[in-house]
Coordinates of N, CA and C in Angstrom, one line a residue:
D1 N 17.7 -23.7 -11.1 CA 18.1 -23.3 -10.9 C 20.1 -23.1 -11.0
L2 N 20.8 -23.9 -10.2 CA 22.1 -23.8 -9.5 C 22.1 -24.6 -11.2
H3 N 21.9 -24.7 -12.3 CA 22.6 -25.0 -14.0 C 22.8 -23.6 -13.8
Y4 N 21.9 -21.6 -13.6 CA 22.2 -21.3 -14.4 C 22.8 -20.1 -14.0
P5 N 24.4 -19.6 -13.9 CA 25.5 -18.9 -13.9 C 24.4 -18.0 -13.2
L6 N 25.5 -17.3 -11.6 CA 25.3 -16.5 -10.9 C 24.6 -14.9 -11.3
R7 N 25.8 -14.5 -12.6 CA 25.0 -13.4 -12.9 C 23.5 -13.9 -13.9
R8 N 23.4 -14.9 -14.1 CA 21.6 -15.2 -14.9 C 20.7 -15.3 -13.8
Q9 N 21.1 -15.6 -12.6 CA 20.2 -15.7 -11.7 C 19.9 -14.7 -11.4
R10 N 20.5 -13.3 -10.8 CA 20.7 -12.4 -10.5 C 19.4 -11.1 -11.8
Q11 N 20.1 -11.6 -13.0 CA 19.4 -10.7 -13.5 C 17.8 -11.6 -14.1
M12 N 17.6 -12.7 -13.9 CA 15.7 -13.7 -13.7 C 15.6 -12.8 -12.5
C13 N 15.9 -12.7 -11.0 CA 15.6 -12.1 -10.2 C 15.1 -10.9 -10.1
I14 N 15.2 -9.8 -10.7 CA 15.9 -8.3 -11.0 C 13.9 -8.4 -12.0
R15 N 14.2 -9.2 -13.4 CA 13.1 -9.2 -13.9 C 11.7 -10.0 -13.3
D16 N 11.7 -10.9 -12.4 CA 10.9 -11.5 -11.9 C 10.0 -10.0 -10.7
R17 N 10.9 -9.1 -9.9 CA 10.7 -8.3 -9.0 C 9.5 -6.9 -9.9
V18 N 10.7 -6.9 -11.0 CA 9.7 -5.8 -12.3 C 7.9 -6.9 -12.2
F19 N 8.3 -7.6 -12.6 CA 6.9 -8.4 -13.5 C 6.1 -7.6 -12.3
I20 N 6.9 -8.6 -10.7 CA 5.6 -8.4 -10.6 C 5.0 -6.9 -9.5
I21 N 5.5 -6.1 -10.0 CA 5.2 -4.6 -9.3 C 4.3 -4.4 -10.7
F22 N 4.3 -4.8 -11.7 CA 3.8 -4.0 -13.0 C 2.2 -5.0 -13.2
S23 N 1.9 -6.2 -12.1 CA 1.1 -7.4 -12.1 C 0.1 -6.9 -10.9
V24 N 0.7 -5.8 -10.0 CA -0.5 -6.1 -9.3 C -0.4 -4.3 -9.0
R25 N -1.0 -3.8 -10.1 CA -1.8 -2.0 -10.0 C -1.9 -1.7 -8.9
L26 N -1.8 -0.9 -7.8 CA -2.4 0.2 -7.3 C -2.5 1.1 -7.5
T27 N -3.9 1.8 -7.3 CA -5.2 3.0 -7.2 C -3.8 4.7 -7.0
T28 N -4.7 5.4 -7.0 CA -3.8 6.6 -6.1 C -4.7 6.8 -4.4
K29 N -5.8 6.1 -5.1 CA -6.2 6.1 -3.8 C -5.6 5.4 -2.3
S30 N -4.9 4.0 -2.4 CA -4.0 3.4 -1.7 C -3.1 4.2 -1.5
R31 N -2.6 5.3 -2.8 CA -0.7 5.5 -2.9 C -1.1 7.0 -1.8
Y32 N -2.3 7.6 -2.0 CA -2.3 9.3 -0.9 C -2.8 8.7 -0.2
A33 N -3.4 7.6 0.5 CA -3.8 7.4 2.4 C -2.4 6.8 2.7
V34 N -2.3 5.8 2.4 CA -0.5 5.6 2.6 C 0.1 6.8 3.0
N35 N 0.7 8.0 1.6 CA 1.6 9.3 2.5 C 0.9 10.3 2.8
A36 N 0.0 10.4 3.5 CA -1.2 11.0 3.9 C -1.4 10.6 5.8
L37 N -0.8 8.8 5.4 CA -1.2 8.6 7.4 C -0.1 8.6 7.3
T38 N 1.0 8.2 7.0 CA 2.3 9.1 7.2 C 2.6 10.1 7.3
E39 N 2.3 11.6 6.7 CA 2.4 12.5 7.1 C 1.4 13.0 8.6
L40 N 0.1 12.3 8.4 CA 0.2 12.7 9.6 C 0.8 11.9 11.5
S41 N 1.2 11.2 10.9 CA 2.4 10.6 12.4 C 2.9 11.9 12.3
F42 N 4.1 12.1 11.3 CA 4.9 13.2 11.6 C 4.0 14.7 12.0
L43 N 3.5 15.1 11.4 CA 2.1 16.0 12.0 C 1.7 16.6 13.3
Q44 N 1.6 15.1 14.0 CA 0.9 14.7 15.1 C 1.3 15.0 16.0
S45 N 2.0 15.2 16.3 CA 3.0 15.9 17.8 C 2.0 17.0 18.6
T46 N 1.6 17.5 17.7 CA 1.1 18.9 18.5 C -0.3 19.5 18.6
G47 N -0.5 17.6 17.9 CA -2.2 17.8 18.7 C -3.0 17.3 16.8
P48 N -4.0 17.1 17.0 CA -5.3 17.0 15.6 C -4.1 17.5 14.3
V49 N -4.4 17.0 13.2 CA -4.0 17.7 11.8 C -5.0 17.6 10.7
S50 N -5.4 19.0 10.5 CA -6.2 19.2 9.9 C -5.9 18.8 8.4
L51 N -6.9 18.2 7.8 CA -6.6 17.7 6.6 C -5.8 19.0 5.1
S52 N -6.5 19.9 5.8 CA -5.6 21.3 4.5 C -4.2 21.6 4.7
D53 N -3.3 20.5 6.0 CA -2.0 20.3 6.1 C -1.4 19.4 5.2
I54 N -2.0 18.3 5.6 CA -1.7 17.1 4.6 C -2.3 17.3 3.2
S55 N -2.8 18.0 3.1 CA -3.3 17.9 1.6 C -2.0 19.2 0.6
I56 N -1.4 19.7 1.7 CA 0.0 20.3 1.0 C 0.5 19.8 0.6
N57 N 1.1 19.8 2.3 CA 2.8 18.5 2.1 C 3.1 17.8 1.2
Q58 N 1.4 17.2 1.2 CA 1.2 15.6 0.7 C 1.0 16.3 -1.2
N59 N 0.8 17.5 -1.4 CA 0.1 17.8 -2.8 C -1.2 16.7 -3.4
I60 N -2.0 16.9 -2.5 CA -3.1 15.6 -3.0 C -4.9 17.1 -2.8
D61 N -5.6 16.7 -4.2 CA -6.4 17.9 -3.4 C -7.3 17.3 -2.3
L62 N -7.9 18.4 -1.8 CA -8.8 18.5 -0.5 C -9.6 17.0 -0.8
S63 N -10.8 17.6 -1.1 CA -11.4 16.8 -1.8 C -11.7 15.4 -1.9
Y64 N -10.5 15.0 -2.5 CA -10.3 13.4 -2.7 C -9.4 13.6 -1.3
L65 N -9.1 14.3 -0.4 CA -8.5 13.6 0.4 C -9.6 13.4 1.8
E66 N -10.7 14.2 1.4 CA -11.5 14.3 2.2 C -12.3 12.3 2.3
Q67 N -12.4 12.1 1.1 CA -12.5 11.0 1.0 C -12.1 10.0 1.9
I68 N -11.2 10.4 1.0 CA -10.3 9.3 1.9 C -9.9 8.8 3.2
F69 N -10.6 9.8 3.5 CA -10.1 9.5 5.0 C -11.5 9.8 6.1
R70 N -12.3 9.6 5.0 CA -13.8 9.3 5.3 C -13.9 7.3 5.9
K71 N -13.0 7.3 4.3 CA -13.2 5.4 4.4 C -11.8 5.3 5.8
L72 N -10.9 6.0 5.8 CA -10.2 5.5 6.7 C -11.2 5.5 8.2
R73 N -11.7 6.8 8.5 CA -12.5 6.6 9.4 C -14.0 6.1 10.2
I74 N -14.1 5.6 9.1 CA -15.5 4.0 9.3 C -14.2 3.0 9.4
A75 N -13.3 2.4 9.1 CA -12.2 2.2 9.3 C -12.3 1.4 10.5
G76 N -11.6 2.5 11.5 CA -11.8 2.7 12.4 C -10.0 3.1 12.0
I77 N -9.5 3.1 11.7 CA -8.1 3.6 11.5 C -7.6 5.4 12.1
V78 N -9.0 6.1 11.8 CA -8.1 7.4 12.1 C -9.7 7.4 12.7
K79 N -9.7 8.8 14.0 CA -10.4 9.9 14.3 C -11.0 11.5 14.1
S80 N -11.5 11.7 14.0 CA -11.7 13.2 13.9 C -11.7 13.9 15.0
I81 N -11.4 15.2 15.3 CA -11.4 15.7 16.1 C -12.2 17.6 15.9
R82 N -13.2 17.3 16.2 CA -13.9 19.1 16.1 C -14.2 20.0 17.5
G83 N -14.0 21.1 16.4 CA -13.6 22.6 17.6 C -12.5 23.2 16.8
R84 N -12.4 24.1 17.0 CA -11.3 25.5 16.4 C -10.1 24.4 16.1
N85 N -9.7 23.9 17.1 CA -8.3 23.6 16.8 C -8.2 22.1 16.4
G86 N -8.9 21.7 15.8 CA -9.8 20.1 15.7 C -9.3 19.7 14.1
G87 N -8.8 17.8 14.2 CA -8.6 17.7 12.9 C -8.1 16.5 13.2
Y88 N -7.8 15.6 13.0 CA -7.5 14.3 12.3 C -6.2 13.6 13.2
V89 N -6.5 12.5 14.2 CA -5.7 11.4 14.9 C -5.8 10.4 14.3
Y90 N -5.2 9.4 14.7 CA -4.9 7.5 15.1 C -5.9 7.6 15.8
A91 N -6.8 6.9 15.4 CA -7.8 6.2 15.8 C -6.8 5.3 17.1
K92 N -5.9 4.1 17.0 CA -5.0 3.5 16.8 C -3.5 3.5 17.3
N93 N -2.9 2.8 17.6 CA -1.5 2.8 17.7 C -1.2 2.3 16.0
P94 N -0.4 4.0 15.3 CA 0.6 3.0 13.8 C 0.8 2.0 13.7
A95 N 1.8 1.9 14.7 CA 2.7 0.5 14.8 C 1.6 -0.7 14.6
N96 N -0.2 -0.8 15.2 CA -1.1 -2.0 14.4 C -1.2 -1.6 13.2
I97 N -1.4 -0.7 12.8 CA -2.2 -0.4 11.3 C -1.1 -0.4 9.9
S98 N -1.5 -1.6 9.7 CA -1.0 -2.5 9.0 C -0.7 -1.6 6.8
I99 N -0.3 -1.6 6.3 CA -0.9 -0.7 4.6 C -1.5 -2.1 4.1
K100 N -1.5 -3.5 4.6 CA -3.1 -4.1 3.7 C -4.1 -3.3 4.3
E101 N -4.8 -3.0 6.2 CA -5.3 -2.7 6.2 C -6.1 -2.0 5.6
I102 N -5.0 -0.8 5.2 CA -5.4 0.5 4.7 C -5.7 0.6 3.2
M103 N -5.1 -0.1 2.3 CA -5.6 -0.3 1.4 C -7.2 -1.1 0.7
F104 N -7.4 -1.9 2.4 CA -8.6 -2.4 2.5 C -9.7 -1.8 2.5
A105 N -9.3 -0.9 3.8 CA -10.6 0.4 4.3 C -10.6 1.1 2.8
V106 N -9.3 2.0 2.4 CA -10.0 2.7 0.7 C -9.9 1.7 -0.8
D107 N -11.2 0.4 -0.5 CA -11.6 -0.3 -1.0 C -10.3 0.0 -2.0
E108 N -9.4 -1.0 -2.0 CA -8.2 -1.2 -2.5 C -8.3 -2.4 -3.0
V109 N -8.7 -3.3 -4.7 CA -8.0 -4.6 -4.5 C -7.0 -5.2 -5.4
L110 N -6.9 -6.4 -4.5 CA -5.5 -6.7 -5.0 C -5.9 -7.9 -5.9
D111 N -5.5 -8.0 -6.6 CA -5.8 -8.9 -7.0 C -5.2 -9.3 -8.2
A112 N -3.8 -9.9 -8.7 CA -3.6 -10.5 -9.9 C -4.4 -11.2 -10.9
T113 N -5.0 -12.2 -10.7 CA -6.2 -13.0 -11.2 C -6.9 -12.3 -12.3
K114 N -7.0 -12.9 -13.3 CA -8.0 -12.3 -14.6 C -9.4 -12.2 -14.1
C115 N -9.8 -12.8 -13.5 CA -11.1 -13.5 -13.2 C -11.2 -13.3 -11.5
N116 N -11.1 -12.1 -10.8 CA -10.4 -11.6 -9.0 C -11.2 -12.6 -8.3
G117 N -10.6 -13.8 -8.4 CA -10.6 -15.0 -8.1 C -11.9 -16.3 -8.4
S118 N -12.7 -16.0 -8.8 CA -13.5 -17.1 -9.0 C -13.3 -17.9 -10.0
F119 N -12.1 -17.5 -10.0 CA -11.9 -19.5 -11.1 C -12.7 -19.5 -12.3
A120 N -12.9 -18.0 -13.0 CA -13.7 -18.4 -13.9 C -13.2 -17.9 -15.3
C121 N -11.6 -17.8 -15.5 CA -10.5 -16.8 -16.0 C -10.7 -17.4 -17.1
Q122 N -11.0 -18.6 -17.8 CA -11.0 -18.6 -19.1 C -12.2 -19.4 -19.7
N123 N -13.2 -18.3 -20.6 CA -14.7 -19.1 -21.2 C -15.6 -19.9 -19.7
G124 N -15.5 -19.3 -18.2 CA -15.8 -20.3 -17.0 C -15.4 -20.9 -16.4
K125 N -13.9 -21.1 -16.6 CA -13.0 -22.0 -16.8 C -11.6 -21.7 -16.1
K126 N -11.0 -22.7 -14.9 CA -9.9 -21.5 -14.2 C -8.3 -21.9 -15.2
C127 N -7.9 -21.1 -15.1 CA -6.8 -21.2 -16.9 C -5.5 -22.1 -15.7
V128 N -4.7 -21.8 -17.0 CA -3.6 -22.5 -16.3 C -3.1 -22.2 -15.2
T129 N -2.5 -20.5 -15.4 CA -2.0 -19.7 -14.5 C -2.1 -19.3 -14.0
H130 N -3.3 -19.8 -13.0 CA -4.4 -19.2 -12.3 C -3.6 -19.1 -10.9
D131 N -3.1 -20.6 -10.8 CA -2.7 -20.4 -9.1 C -1.4 -20.0 -8.7
L132 N -0.7 -19.5 -10.2 CA 0.2 -18.5 -9.7 C 0.1 -16.8 -9.1
W133 N -1.0 -17.0 -10.3 CA -1.5 -15.4 -9.9 C -1.9 -15.1 -8.7
H134 N -2.9 -16.7 -8.0 CA -3.0 -16.2 -6.4 C -2.7 -16.5 -5.5
D135 N -0.8 -17.1 -5.7 CA 0.0 -17.5 -5.4 C 0.3 -15.9 -4.7
L136 N 1.0 -15.2 -6.2 CA 1.4 -14.2 -5.9 C 0.2 -13.1 -5.1
N137 N -0.9 -13.2 -5.0 CA -2.2 -11.8 -4.3 C -1.5 -12.5 -3.1
L138 N -1.7 -14.0 -2.7 CA -0.7 -13.8 -0.8 C 0.5 -13.8 -0.4
V139 N 1.5 -13.4 -1.2 CA 2.5 -13.1 -1.3 C 3.0 -11.4 -0.8
V140 N 1.9 -10.9 -1.7 CA 2.1 -9.4 -2.0 C 1.4 -9.3 -0.4
E141 N -0.3 -9.9 -0.6 CA -0.8 -9.0 0.7 C -0.3 -9.8 2.6
D142 N 0.8 -10.8 2.1 CA 1.7 -11.3 3.5 C 2.4 -9.5 3.5
Y143 N 2.8 -9.7 2.5 CA 4.2 -8.7 2.4 C 3.2 -7.1 3.1
L144 N 2.9 -6.6 2.9 CA 1.8 -5.6 3.1 C 1.1 -5.5 4.6
E145 N 0.7 -6.8 4.9 CA 0.4 -7.1 5.9 C 1.3 -6.5 7.2
K146 N 2.8 -7.2 7.1 CA 3.7 -7.1 8.0 C 4.1 -5.8 8.0
I147 N 4.0 -4.2 7.2 CA 4.9 -3.3 6.8 C 3.8 -2.3 7.2
T148 N 3.7 -1.0 8.6 CA 2.9 -0.9 9.3 C 3.2 1.0 9.0
I149 N 2.1 1.8 9.2 CA 2.9 2.9 9.2 C 3.6 3.6 9.6
E150 N 4.0 2.7 11.8 CA 5.4 3.8 11.8 C 6.3 2.5 11.8
S151 N 6.5 1.6 10.8 CA 7.7 1.0 10.3 C 8.4 2.1 9.3
L152 N 7.5 2.8 8.0 CA 7.0 3.9 7.6 C 7.7 4.9 7.8
V153 N 7.5 5.0 9.0 CA 8.7 6.3 9.6 C 9.4 6.7 10.7
E154 N 9.5 5.4 10.7 CA 11.0 5.6 12.0 C 12.0 5.6 11.1
S155 N 12.9 5.7 12.3 CA 14.5 6.2 11.6 C 15.1 5.4 10.2
N156 N 16.7 6.1 10.0 CA 16.8 6.6 8.5 C 17.5 4.8 8.7
N157 N 17.2 3.6 9.9 CA 17.4 2.4 9.6 C 16.7 1.4 9.4
S158 N 15.3 2.5 8.6 CA 14.4 1.6 8.1 C 14.4 1.0 6.8
P159 N 14.1 -0.8 6.5 CA 14.6 -0.9 5.0 C 13.5 -0.6 4.1
Y160 N 13.0 0.7 4.4 CA 12.1 0.9 3.1 C 12.2 1.9 2.4
I161 N 11.6 2.5 1.4 CA 12.3 3.8 0.9 C 11.4 4.7 1.9
K162 N 11.9 5.7 2.2 CA 11.4 7.1 2.5 C 9.6 7.7 2.0
V163 N 9.6 7.8 2.2 CA 8.2 8.6 1.8 C 8.0 9.7 0.7
N164 N 9.0 10.5 1.3 CA 9.2 11.4 0.3 C 9.7 11.0 -0.8
E165 N 10.7 10.3 -0.8 CA 11.6 9.9 -2.1 C 10.0 8.4 -3.4
I166 N 9.5 8.2 -2.6 CA 8.1 7.1 -3.5 C 7.6 8.5 -4.7
N167 N 7.1 9.6 -4.2 CA 6.9 10.6 -5.8 C 7.3 11.1 -7.0

């Protein structure tokens, strides 16, 4: 890489980042789950939050949001409070809830390999690039493990894009 001019190295990095983004596709389910949980952080200060409030603020269909929160509840990420002033609250501290945990809770599969990790990419055999895609999976999972809900909603000093800028 040292023999490439600096400008060429930058172009390669940009292209590589774009390629990674398109290699690991996320469903709307995981995207909505993360957005809804950040919204829960903003609204929870006054008590349990109704899904209808999250639905309206994040423009997510209420019935779809109910399905997502059912999975998040089963995973122990949120808990429901019954009653007149009921709704959802975090079951644990948002500082301990990683994006990876959320994605697995809503059945998101993070796999850039063609064979879903079975090593049977090409006619039952491991393809030449399998290790590349497998290693990419590990990098993405490690990255998502380090980002928490709390880190997404913290102050303007956050290195992450603000949630309201994503959509």
